[in-house]
Amino acid sequence: FILGNPAVREDNPAYFDLLIANQVLGGSFSSRLVRDIRETKGYTYRIGSRLEHRLTGSLFKIRTPVRTEVAEPALAAILEHLDKLRGGEPTADELKQAKAYLAGSFARSLETQDGVADAVLKLRLRRLPDGWYDAYVERVQAVTAAGAKRAANVFIRPDELTIIAVGDASKTAPALSKFTKKAIIT
């Protein structure tokens, strides 16, 4: 599966709230999706969510390969996690862990000349303000649980997701059509 919808540009005031919400949902190995869909249910080995950035905005995206026989329950579980994220605030531990991961990853990404050059290139290609990276860690640390929930409600829109499934359409189409009218099944 690949599921996604358009989201917000990185220079939007709510971006860091969404970044934290995404991190809690599926941004690392300790995320909700990994703990449940991979570890508890065993539907997949690899699952995650991310924000992919473009000039005009970002894409909120969840990606996971699953076996045909678990496609329906896997998708149902993913959508349930989206509802939970939108319906309740991240726990204090989830918030702390998400902030630590993002702040640490950012710092590590700038440890080499290649990392700094990549950051400058991204800044220019996306037309972000020159000082955008200067307060990155502070903006991550400033996110509240309420802000993350609010961003999830605004920018993660289950009713507007495009869902792409690759597999035997005769087996997956009936199950997946229960969840969306926008499914692309090949």
mmCIF file of C-alpha atoms in Angstrom:
data_model
loop_
_atom_site.group_PDB
_atom_site.id
_atom_site.type_symbol
_atom_site.label_atom_id
_atom_site.label_comp_id
_atom_site.label_asym_id
_atom_site.label_seq_id
_atom_site.Cartn_x
_atom_site.Cartn_y
_atom_site.Cartn_z
ATOM 1 C CA PHE A 1 0.000 0.000 0.000
ATOM 2 C CA ILE A 2 0.763 3.609 -0.401
ATOM 3 C CA LEU A 3 -1.724 5.999 1.186
ATOM 4 C CA GLY A 4 -1.467 9.730 1.138
ATOM 5 C CA ASN A 5 -2.855 13.199 0.804
ATOM 6 C CA PRO A 6 -1.427 16.676 0.212
ATOM 7 C CA ALA A 7 -0.215 18.445 3.327
ATOM 8 C CA VAL A 8 1.431 21.733 4.253
ATOM 9 C CA ARG A 9 4.624 23.500 3.198
ATOM 10 C CA GLU A 10 7.524 23.466 5.627
ATOM 11 C CA ASP A 11 7.260 27.207 6.236
ATOM 12 C CA ASN A 12 3.640 26.955 7.406
ATOM 13 C CA PRO A 13 3.319 27.778 11.135
ATOM 14 C CA ALA A 14 1.641 24.387 11.752
ATOM 15 C CA TYR A 15 4.355 22.369 9.993
ATOM 16 C CA PHE A 16 6.262 21.348 13.124
ATOM 17 C CA ASP A 17 3.045 20.237 14.814
ATOM 18 C CA LEU A 18 2.379 17.968 11.825
ATOM 19 C CA LEU A 19 5.985 16.772 11.832
ATOM 20 C CA ILE A 20 5.599 15.601 15.440
ATOM 21 C CA ALA A 21 2.194 14.007 14.753
ATOM 22 C CA ASN A 22 3.703 12.099 11.842
ATOM 23 C CA GLN A 23 6.673 11.022 13.948
ATOM 24 C CA VAL A 24 4.346 9.577 16.586
ATOM 25 C CA LEU A 25 2.282 7.801 13.938
ATOM 26 C CA GLY A 26 4.937 6.185 11.796
ATOM 27 C CA GLY A 27 8.147 8.191 11.636
ATOM 28 C CA SER A 28 10.457 5.751 13.406
ATOM 29 C CA PHE A 29 10.806 2.200 14.617
ATOM 30 C CA SER A 30 9.120 3.048 17.923
ATOM 31 C CA SER A 31 6.048 4.570 16.245
ATOM 32 C CA ARG A 32 2.452 3.459 16.646
ATOM 33 C CA LEU A 33 2.248 1.871 13.186
ATOM 34 C CA VAL A 34 5.410 -0.169 13.645
ATOM 35 C CA ARG A 35 4.474 -1.319 17.144
ATOM 36 C CA ASP A 36 1.001 -2.425 16.077
ATOM 37 C CA ILE A 37 0.971 -3.359 12.381
ATOM 38 C CA ARG A 38 4.438 -4.944 12.383
ATOM 39 C CA GLU A 39 5.130 -6.082 15.920
ATOM 40 C CA THR A 40 1.700 -6.957 17.326
ATOM 41 C CA LYS A 41 -0.279 -7.992 14.248
ATOM 42 C CA GLY A 42 2.579 -9.203 12.045
ATOM 43 C CA TYR A 43 0.988 -7.903 8.828
ATOM 44 C CA THR A 44 4.235 -6.541 7.446
ATOM 45 C CA TYR A 45 7.929 -6.249 8.086
ATOM 46 C CA ARG A 46 8.161 -2.634 6.978
ATOM 47 C CA ILE A 47 5.721 0.219 7.596
ATOM 48 C CA GLY A 48 6.110 3.921 8.122
ATOM 49 C CA SER A 49 4.708 7.349 7.504
ATOM 50 C CA ARG A 50 6.509 10.418 6.320
ATOM 51 C CA LEU A 51 6.214 13.904 4.982
ATOM 52 C CA GLU A 52 7.695 14.260 1.516
ATOM 53 C CA HIS A 53 8.421 17.855 0.657
ATOM 54 C CA ARG A 54 7.848 19.693 -2.599
ATOM 55 C CA LEU A 55 7.969 23.336 -3.607
ATOM 56 C CA THR A 56 4.234 23.905 -3.208
ATOM 57 C CA GLY A 57 3.608 21.684 -0.195
ATOM 58 C CA SER A 58 4.286 18.342 1.363
ATOM 59 C CA LEU A 59 2.743 14.936 0.937
ATOM 60 C CA PHE A 60 1.642 12.951 3.961
ATOM 61 C CA LYS A 61 2.326 9.345 3.049
ATOM 62 C CA ILE A 62 2.091 5.877 4.610
ATOM 63 C CA ARG A 63 3.812 3.020 2.858
ATOM 64 C CA THR A 64 3.837 -0.710 3.571
ATOM 65 C CA PRO A 65 3.985 -3.961 1.627
ATOM 66 C CA VAL A 66 1.442 -6.533 2.843
ATOM 67 C CA ARG A 67 0.326 -9.971 1.738
ATOM 68 C CA THR A 68 -2.956 -10.090 -0.185
ATOM 69 C CA GLU A 69 -4.678 -12.123 2.521
ATOM 70 C CA VAL A 70 -4.087 -9.411 5.129
ATOM 71 C CA ALA A 71 -4.712 -6.384 2.910
ATOM 72 C CA GLU A 72 -8.154 -5.659 4.342
ATOM 73 C CA PRO A 73 -7.295 -5.958 8.057
ATOM 74 C CA ALA A 74 -3.997 -4.113 7.533
ATOM 75 C CA LEU A 75 -5.720 -1.187 5.860
ATOM 76 C CA ALA A 76 -8.432 -1.179 8.518
ATOM 77 C CA ALA A 77 -5.753 -1.051 11.237
ATOM 78 C CA ILE A 78 -3.885 1.792 9.511
ATOM 79 C CA LEU A 79 -7.068 3.834 9.171
ATOM 80 C CA GLU A 80 -7.896 3.129 12.814
ATOM 81 C CA HIS A 81 -4.520 4.579 13.793
ATOM 82 C CA LEU A 82 -5.263 7.702 11.776
ATOM 83 C CA ASP A 83 -8.549 8.082 13.645
ATOM 84 C CA LYS A 84 -6.797 7.603 17.003
ATOM 85 C CA LEU A 85 -4.138 10.170 16.136
ATOM 86 C CA ARG A 86 -6.792 12.667 15.115
ATOM 87 C CA GLY A 87 -8.985 11.850 18.105
ATOM 88 C CA GLY A 88 -6.488 12.070 20.930
ATOM 89 C CA GLU A 89 -3.270 13.760 21.870
ATOM 90 C CA PRO A 90 0.060 11.914 21.813
ATOM 91 C CA THR A 91 1.157 10.708 25.237
ATOM 92 C CA ALA A 92 3.884 12.570 27.092
ATOM 93 C CA ASP A 93 6.315 9.714 26.321
ATOM 94 C CA GLU A 94 5.420 9.704 22.621
ATOM 95 C CA LEU A 95 5.883 13.461 22.441
ATOM 96 C CA LYS A 96 9.237 13.325 24.236
ATOM 97 C CA GLN A 97 10.478 10.471 22.056
ATOM 98 C CA ALA A 98 9.346 12.156 18.817
ATOM 99 C CA LYS A 99 11.076 15.406 19.754
ATOM 100 C CA ALA A 100 14.304 13.656 20.739
ATOM 101 C CA TYR A 101 14.373 11.647 17.519
ATOM 102 C CA LEU A 102 13.731 14.643 15.255
ATOM 103 C CA ALA A 103 16.176 16.938 17.055
ATOM 104 C CA GLY A 104 18.882 14.265 17.036
ATOM 105 C CA SER A 105 18.307 13.360 13.391
ATOM 106 C CA PHE A 106 18.506 17.005 12.398
ATOM 107 C CA ALA A 107 21.795 17.497 14.232
ATOM 108 C CA ARG A 108 23.270 14.325 12.709
ATOM 109 C CA SER A 109 22.181 15.409 9.215
ATOM 110 C CA LEU A 110 24.448 18.475 9.504
ATOM 111 C CA GLU A 111 27.576 16.682 10.755
ATOM 112 C CA THR A 112 29.190 16.412 7.333
ATOM 113 C CA GLN A 113 29.886 18.824 4.490
ATOM 114 C CA ASP A 114 27.558 16.748 2.325
ATOM 115 C CA GLY A 115 24.784 17.129 4.899
ATOM 116 C CA VAL A 116 25.218 20.895 5.085
ATOM 117 C CA ALA A 117 25.283 21.159 1.288
ATOM 118 C CA ASP A 118 22.120 19.059 1.081
ATOM 119 C CA ALA A 119 20.393 21.310 3.625
ATOM 120 C CA VAL A 120 21.320 24.434 1.651
ATOM 121 C CA LEU A 121 20.112 22.835 -1.581
ATOM 122 C CA LYS A 122 16.759 21.923 0.006
ATOM 123 C CA LEU A 123 16.445 25.451 1.381
ATOM 124 C CA ARG A 124 16.938 26.947 -2.079
ATOM 125 C CA LEU A 125 14.874 24.412 -4.052
ATOM 126 C CA ARG A 126 11.891 24.789 -1.732
ATOM 127 C CA ARG A 127 12.339 28.566 -1.479
ATOM 128 C CA LEU A 128 12.392 28.536 2.297
ATOM 129 C CA PRO A 129 13.575 31.589 4.268
ATOM 130 C CA ASP A 130 17.351 31.819 4.774
ATOM 131 C CA GLY A 131 17.103 31.349 8.557
ATOM 132 C CA TRP A 132 14.636 28.464 8.377
ATOM 133 C CA TYR A 133 17.067 25.905 9.828
ATOM 134 C CA ASP A 134 18.324 28.248 12.570
ATOM 135 C CA ALA A 135 15.428 27.516 14.912
ATOM 136 C CA TYR A 136 14.586 23.995 13.714
ATOM 137 C CA VAL A 137 15.303 22.243 17.023
ATOM 138 C CA GLU A 138 13.574 24.962 19.057
ATOM 139 C CA ARG A 139 10.472 24.680 16.880
ATOM 140 C CA VAL A 140 10.460 20.892 17.274
ATOM 141 C CA GLN A 141 10.804 21.260 21.054
ATOM 142 C CA ALA A 142 7.995 23.854 21.188
ATOM 143 C CA VAL A 143 5.335 21.467 19.832
ATOM 144 C CA THR A 144 2.627 20.517 22.309
ATOM 145 C CA ALA A 145 0.437 17.433 22.348
ATOM 146 C CA ALA A 146 -2.562 19.642 21.576
ATOM 147 C CA GLY A 147 -0.725 21.182 18.618
ATOM 148 C CA ALA A 148 0.158 17.758 17.215
ATOM 149 C CA LYS A 149 -3.457 16.622 17.519
ATOM 150 C CA ARG A 150 -4.713 19.808 15.883
ATOM 151 C CA ALA A 151 -2.275 19.394 12.958
ATOM 152 C CA ALA A 152 -3.288 15.754 12.525
ATOM 153 C CA ASN A 153 -6.912 16.850 12.266
ATOM 154 C CA VAL A 154 -6.168 19.559 9.730
ATOM 155 C CA PHE A 155 -3.575 17.860 7.528
ATOM 156 C CA ILE A 156 -4.201 14.110 7.798
ATOM 157 C CA ARG A 157 -7.535 13.596 6.112
ATOM 158 C CA PRO A 158 -8.656 9.947 5.951
ATOM 159 C CA ASP A 159 -11.662 10.850 3.797
ATOM 160 C CA GLU A 160 -9.357 12.398 1.213
ATOM 161 C CA LEU A 161 -6.611 9.761 1.137
ATOM 162 C CA THR A 162 -5.565 8.283 -2.136
ATOM 163 C CA ILE A 163 -4.861 4.594 -1.587
ATOM 164 C CA ILE A 164 -2.731 2.629 -4.026
ATOM 165 C CA ALA A 165 -2.567 -1.150 -3.792
ATOM 166 C CA VAL A 166 -0.582 -3.363 -6.120
ATOM 167 C CA GLY A 167 -1.623 -6.997 -6.279
ATOM 168 C CA ASP A 168 -4.234 -9.389 -7.552
ATOM 169 C CA ALA A 169 -7.122 -6.993 -8.162
ATOM 170 C CA SER A 170 -9.696 -9.787 -8.139
ATOM 171 C CA LYS A 171 -8.767 -10.481 -4.513
ATOM 172 C CA THR A 172 -7.968 -7.017 -3.217
ATOM 173 C CA ALA A 173 -10.479 -4.759 -4.985
ATOM 174 C CA PRO A 174 -13.604 -5.953 -3.123
ATOM 175 C CA ALA A 175 -11.937 -5.615 0.273
ATOM 176 C CA LEU A 176 -10.296 -2.264 -0.399
ATOM 177 C CA SER A 177 -13.331 -0.683 -2.015
ATOM 178 C CA LYS A 178 -14.941 -0.766 1.439
ATOM 179 C CA PHE A 179 -12.516 1.906 2.560
ATOM 180 C CA THR A 180 -12.314 4.418 -0.281
ATOM 181 C CA LYS A 181 -13.662 5.427 -3.633
ATOM 182 C CA LYS A 182 -10.206 6.692 -4.612
ATOM 183 C CA ALA A 183 -8.369 3.360 -4.491
ATOM 184 C CA ILE A 184 -6.123 2.545 -7.429
ATOM 185 C CA ILE A 185 -5.759 -1.218 -7.689
ATOM 186 C CA THR A 186 -3.494 -2.840 -10.270
#
